[in-house]
Short mmCIF file of C-alpha atoms and ligand atoms in Angstrom, two decimals:
data_model
loop_
_atom_site.label_atom_id
_atom_site.label_comp_id
_atom_site.label_asym_id
_atom_site.label_seq_id
_atom_site.Cartn_x
_atom_site.Cartn_y
_atom_site.Cartn_z
CA MET L 1 -7.27 -6.67 24.61
CA ILE L 2 -6.30 -4.63 21.54
CA GLU L 3 -8.17 -5.19 18.79
CA LYS L 4 -7.58 -3.79 14.87
CA ASN L 5 -9.80 -2.80 12.31
CA PRO L 6 -6.88 -4.80 9.93
CA ASN L 7 -8.71 -5.08 6.61
CA PHE L 8 -7.92 -3.04 3.53
CA LEU L 9 -7.58 -3.38 -0.43
CA ILE L 10 -4.38 -3.82 -1.57
CA ILE L 11 -4.27 -2.28 -5.35
CA LEU L 12 -1.65 -3.65 -7.14
CA SER L 13 -0.88 -1.55 -10.34
CA ALA L 14 1.88 -1.73 -13.33
CA PRO L 15 2.00 -1.35 -17.26
CA SER L 16 0.76 -4.60 -19.13
CA GLY L 17 4.10 -7.37 -18.31
CA GLY L 18 4.79 -5.66 -15.30
CA GLY L 19 4.19 -8.55 -13.19
CA LYS L 20 0.74 -7.94 -11.78
CA SER L 21 -0.49 -11.34 -12.11
CA THR L 22 2.44 -13.02 -11.52
CA ILE L 23 3.40 -11.53 -8.04
CA LEU L 24 -0.52 -11.45 -7.50
CA ALA L 25 -0.52 -15.10 -7.08
CA GLU L 26 2.61 -15.57 -5.09
CA VAL L 27 1.14 -13.58 -2.47
CA LEU L 28 -1.90 -15.43 -2.36
CA LYS L 29 -0.08 -18.31 -2.12
CA ALA L 30 2.05 -16.80 0.46
CA ALA L 31 -1.62 -14.94 2.87
CA ASP L 32 -3.83 -16.78 4.09
CA ASN L 33 -5.64 -13.52 4.84
CA ILE L 34 -6.08 -12.27 1.43
CA ASP L 35 -8.81 -12.69 -1.30
CA TYR L 36 -8.71 -12.06 -4.91
CA SER L 37 -11.36 -9.37 -6.35
CA VAL L 38 -12.13 -10.98 -10.01
CA SER L 39 -12.90 -8.08 -11.59
CA TYR L 40 -15.92 -7.50 -14.64
CA THR L 41 -14.68 -6.95 -18.27
CA THR L 42 -15.72 -6.80 -21.37
CA ARG L 43 -12.63 -8.31 -23.10
CA PRO L 44 -12.86 -12.26 -24.60
CA PRO L 45 -11.07 -14.98 -22.82
CA ARG L 46 -7.03 -14.85 -23.24
CA GLY L 47 -5.73 -18.96 -23.60
CA THR L 48 -7.22 -20.69 -20.73
CA GLU L 49 -9.15 -18.21 -18.36
CA GLN L 50 -11.85 -18.81 -16.70
CA ASN L 51 -15.04 -17.77 -16.49
CA GLY L 52 -15.23 -16.51 -12.22
CA VAL L 53 -11.92 -17.39 -12.13
CA ALA L 54 -9.19 -14.96 -14.26
CA TYR L 55 -12.04 -12.25 -14.31
CA HIS L 56 -16.66 -12.82 -14.88
CA PHE L 57 -16.62 -11.96 -19.17
CA VAL L 58 -19.49 -10.00 -20.01
CA ASP L 59 -21.06 -8.29 -22.94
CA GLU L 60 -20.46 -4.83 -23.14
CA ARG L 61 -24.86 -4.49 -22.71
CA GLU L 62 -24.79 -6.31 -19.16
CA PHE L 63 -21.85 -4.30 -18.32
CA LEU L 64 -23.49 -0.96 -19.03
CA ARG L 65 -26.44 -2.50 -16.81
CA ARG L 66 -24.17 -3.56 -14.32
CA ARG L 67 -22.04 0.10 -14.12
CA GLU L 68 -25.96 2.14 -14.46
CA GLU L 69 -27.35 -0.10 -11.58
CA GLY L 70 -24.36 1.36 -9.07
CA ASP L 71 -22.66 -2.72 -8.27
CA PHE L 72 -19.38 -1.24 -9.40
CA LEU L 73 -16.94 0.09 -7.17
CA GLU L 74 -14.76 1.84 -10.09
CA THR L 75 -15.05 1.12 -13.31
CA ALA L 76 -12.21 2.13 -16.50
CA GLN L 77 -11.92 1.66 -20.27
CA VAL L 78 -8.75 -0.21 -20.92
CA PHE L 79 -7.45 -0.85 -24.26
CA GLY L 80 -11.47 -0.36 -25.24
CA ARG L 81 -12.59 -2.77 -23.34
CA TRP L 82 -14.41 -1.90 -19.81
CA TYR L 83 -13.52 -3.71 -16.88
CA GLY L 84 -15.24 -2.62 -13.01
CA THR L 85 -14.27 -4.26 -9.37
CA SER L 86 -18.02 -5.45 -7.58
CA LYS L 87 -19.15 -2.97 -5.05
CA SER L 88 -21.06 -6.25 -3.37
CA PHE L 89 -17.97 -8.54 -3.30
CA ILE L 90 -15.56 -6.27 -1.64
CA ARG L 91 -17.70 -5.01 1.00
CA GLY L 92 -18.50 -8.88 1.66
CA ARG L 93 -15.03 -9.96 1.52
CA LEU L 94 -13.67 -6.45 3.91
CA ALA L 95 -16.67 -7.38 6.35
CA ALA L 96 -15.86 -11.38 6.86
CA ARG L 97 -12.42 -9.66 8.03
CA ARG L 98 -9.91 -10.68 5.01
CA HIS L 99 -8.20 -8.24 2.80
CA VAL L 100 -8.84 -7.67 -0.80
CA ILE L 101 -5.75 -7.88 -2.94
CA MET L 102 -6.81 -6.39 -6.99
CA ASP L 103 -5.03 -5.61 -10.07
CA ILE L 104 -6.40 -2.62 -11.31
CA ASP L 105 -5.33 -0.20 -13.86
CA VAL L 106 -4.20 3.88 -12.68
CA GLN L 107 -7.51 5.23 -13.37
CA GLY L 108 -9.53 2.78 -11.06
CA ALA L 109 -6.91 3.35 -8.09
CA ALA L 110 -7.67 6.58 -7.91
CA GLN L 111 -11.42 6.45 -8.40
CA ILE L 112 -10.74 4.00 -5.29
CA HIS L 113 -8.34 7.12 -3.75
CA THR L 114 -11.47 9.13 -3.73
CA THR L 115 -13.62 6.59 -1.31
CA ASP L 116 -13.84 6.05 2.21
CA ILE L 117 -12.61 2.32 1.92
CA PRO L 118 -9.56 1.67 3.38
CA HIS L 119 -6.71 1.01 0.83
CA VAL L 120 -3.30 0.42 -0.13
CA LYS L 121 -1.80 1.25 -3.23
CA ILE L 122 1.29 -0.41 -5.05
CA PHE L 123 2.97 0.22 -8.59
CA ILE L 124 5.38 -2.37 -9.53
CA ILE L 125 7.62 -1.59 -12.58
CA PRO L 126 9.93 -4.21 -13.99
CA PRO L 127 13.89 -2.69 -14.06
CA SER L 128 13.29 -0.78 -17.47
CA MET L 129 11.25 -0.21 -20.17
CA GLU L 130 13.68 -2.58 -21.98
CA ILE L 131 13.03 -5.40 -19.83
CA LEU L 132 9.49 -4.92 -19.73
CA ARG L 133 9.53 -5.34 -24.04
CA GLU L 134 11.47 -8.49 -23.43
CA ARG L 135 9.26 -9.56 -21.06
CA LEU L 136 6.22 -9.43 -23.18
CA MET L 137 8.05 -10.36 -25.98
CA LYS L 138 8.28 -13.94 -23.95
CA ARG L 139 4.90 -14.07 -22.73
CA ALA L 140 3.64 -14.02 -26.51
CA THR L 141 0.10 -13.15 -25.90
CA ASP L 142 0.01 -10.09 -28.19
CA SER L 143 1.34 -9.39 -31.43
CA PRO L 144 4.75 -6.95 -32.09
CA GLN L 145 2.42 -3.60 -32.35
CA GLU L 146 -0.60 -4.81 -29.94
CA ILE L 147 3.14 -5.07 -27.72
CA GLU L 148 4.38 -1.08 -29.26
CA LYS L 149 1.02 0.06 -28.12
CA ARG L 150 0.79 -1.49 -24.57
CA LEU L 151 4.41 -0.01 -24.39
CA THR L 152 3.65 3.12 -25.23
CA ILE L 153 0.84 3.18 -22.96
CA ALA L 154 3.38 2.00 -19.52
CA ARG L 155 4.81 5.50 -20.36
CA LYS L 156 1.61 7.58 -19.83
CA GLU L 157 1.68 5.10 -16.77
CA LEU L 158 4.30 6.13 -15.11
CA GLU L 159 3.01 9.29 -14.55
CA TYR L 160 0.95 8.32 -11.99
CA ILE L 161 3.61 6.58 -9.83
CA PRO L 162 3.31 9.62 -7.24
CA ASN L 163 -0.06 9.07 -6.23
CA TYR L 164 0.92 5.59 -4.82
CA ASP L 165 1.88 4.78 -1.45
CA TYR L 166 4.26 2.15 -2.12
CA LEU L 167 6.88 1.37 -5.59
CA VAL L 168 7.98 -2.16 -5.92
CA VAL L 169 10.45 -2.83 -8.41
CA ASN L 170 10.00 -6.41 -9.80
CA ASN L 171 13.58 -7.08 -10.92
CA GLU L 172 13.54 -11.00 -8.83
CA LEU L 173 10.32 -12.16 -9.01
CA SER L 174 10.67 -13.46 -4.98
CA GLN L 175 11.67 -10.04 -3.75
CA ALA L 176 8.88 -8.17 -5.59
CA VAL L 177 6.24 -10.53 -3.84
CA ARG L 178 8.27 -10.59 -0.37
CA GLU L 179 8.45 -6.99 -1.04
CA VAL L 180 4.77 -6.64 -1.40
CA LEU L 181 3.87 -8.78 1.74
CA ALA L 182 6.05 -6.71 3.77
CA ILE L 183 3.53 -4.34 2.92
CA VAL L 184 0.93 -5.38 3.69
CA GLN L 185 2.15 -6.41 7.34
CA ALA L 186 3.44 -2.39 7.66
CA GLU L 187 -0.05 -1.23 6.35
CA GLU L 188 -1.64 -3.67 9.37
CA ASN L 189 0.67 -2.11 12.10
CA ARG L 190 -0.40 1.45 11.23
CA VAL L 191 -1.31 3.02 14.80
CA GLY L 192 -4.83 3.99 13.16
CA ARG L 193 -6.05 0.61 12.31
CA TYR L 194 -6.17 0.05 15.50
CA ARG L 195 -8.97 0.09 18.15
CA ASP L 196 -8.63 3.03 20.77
CA PRO L 197 -5.08 0.66 21.54
CA ILE L 198 -4.62 2.39 25.05
CA LYS L 199 -7.70 1.37 26.72
CA GLY L 200 -7.13 -1.87 25.17
CA PHE L 201 -4.10 -2.00 26.73
CA LEU L 202 -5.20 -0.52 29.94
CA LYS L 203 -8.39 -2.84 30.55
CA GLN L 204 -7.40 -5.91 32.30
CA GLU L 205 -5.28 -3.16 35.06
CA ASN L 206 -9.07 -2.04 35.60
CA GLN L 207 -10.91 -4.18 35.60
P1 ADP X 1 0.80 -8.22 -15.87
O1 ADP X 1 0.03 -9.26 -14.93
O2 ADP X 1 1.12 -6.73 -14.98
O3 ADP X 1 0.77 -7.46 -17.33
P2 ADP X 1 2.42 -10.83 -15.96
O4 ADP X 1 2.14 -11.37 -14.33
O5 ADP X 1 1.75 -11.28 -16.85
O6 ADP X 1 2.16 -8.97 -16.35
O7 ADP X 1 4.04 -10.69 -16.65
C1 ADP X 1 4.56 -10.43 -17.61
C2 ADP X 1 5.33 -11.52 -17.87
O8 ADP X 1 6.72 -11.02 -17.45
C3 ADP X 1 4.98 -13.16 -18.13
O9 ADP X 1 5.62 -13.92 -18.84
C4 ADP X 1 5.51 -12.94 -16.54
O10 ADP X 1 5.41 -15.28 -16.66
C5 ADP X 1 7.46 -12.37 -16.62
N1 ADP X 1 7.20 -12.16 -15.56
C6 ADP X 1 6.65 -11.57 -14.34
N2 ADP X 1 7.59 -11.41 -13.33
C7 ADP X 1 8.86 -11.80 -13.79
C8 ADP X 1 10.09 -11.88 -12.77
N3 ADP X 1 10.65 -10.76 -11.88
N4 ADP X 1 11.48 -11.83 -13.67
C9 ADP X 1 10.92 -12.65 -14.90
N5 ADP X 1 10.15 -12.17 -15.29
C10 ADP X 1 8.88 -12.42 -14.76
P1 5GP X 2 -5.95 -7.61 -18.74
O1 5GP X 2 -6.94 -7.67 -19.66
O2 5GP X 2 -4.26 -7.55 -19.42
O3 5GP X 2 -6.18 -8.39 -17.41
O4 5GP X 2 -6.01 -6.29 -17.59
C1 5GP X 2 -5.13 -4.85 -18.63
C2 5GP X 2 -5.36 -3.89 -17.73
O5 5GP X 2 -7.01 -3.42 -17.39
C3 5GP X 2 -4.58 -4.03 -16.82
O6 5GP X 2 -3.84 -2.92 -16.08
C4 5GP X 2 -5.34 -4.55 -15.27
O7 5GP X 2 -5.01 -3.84 -13.97
C5 5GP X 2 -6.39 -3.62 -15.90
N1 5GP X 2 -8.12 -4.07 -14.70
C6 5GP X 2 -8.32 -5.71 -14.55
N2 5GP X 2 -8.79 -4.91 -13.94
C7 5GP X 2 -9.83 -4.11 -13.68
C8 5GP X 2 -10.65 -3.80 -12.77
O8 5GP X 2 -11.95 -4.46 -12.50
N3 5GP X 2 -10.40 -2.19 -12.82
C9 5GP X 2 -9.90 -1.59 -13.75
N4 5GP X 2 -9.90 -0.31 -13.46
N5 5GP X 2 -9.26 -1.75 -13.97
C10 5GP X 2 -8.94 -3.62 -13.97
#
């Protein structure tokens, strides 16, 4: 039997409004071997966001206690709030032979890059800054001032693109989703993920 070590983290980063959450939801619907990493954050819930589903919403004291205790694989401050990925959740899902997809910022992705956890980093951008602005306005979750702040930060985040493995332009949604799924498929077949494939292949013959 040819065996694989097939499981890895799928890191999605994008400027705010780039389409991470939308693409992620579609990828989760389409794939049956991927779980979503629910992050911890100190920001308050928005709209209908449920605790434990969108995020684990905690206060700063609890976040910093967990950070101190080494609960997080990575942490970062984004827009003045803390965000962090649960180490135990990630370990548990990978051990259960599942991929874990996560929506994290460029600082968090850089921290995961320094670990030995297998991962693939995908950056998502809309076709242009103008379209990004339009989408943020249409989403209507942020004030005009907040949108301008996010666009300024977006310019800085773009500088991190060379640190990523793949770039997906989120023009037409279904195409962007297909591209992310294709990346995951191709990554599963990396030669390095197989455990001695030649031995596995020849085993039947030698038995
Ligand atoms: P992020 O999670 O990166 O902040 P969202 O997924 O919330 O971004 O997307 C921002 C807005 O753009 C949402 O209102 C979403 O419905 C819309 N959107 C996402 N992808 C597309 C697309 N390909 N075409 C048109 N609108 C999109
Ligand atoms: P939002 O508050 O709009 O959901 O997310 C704001 C930013 O925080 C986004 O760029 C998102 O990718 C990032 N983010 C969400 N969860 C995490 C996390 O666990 N770690 C890091 N580093 N960033 C996160």
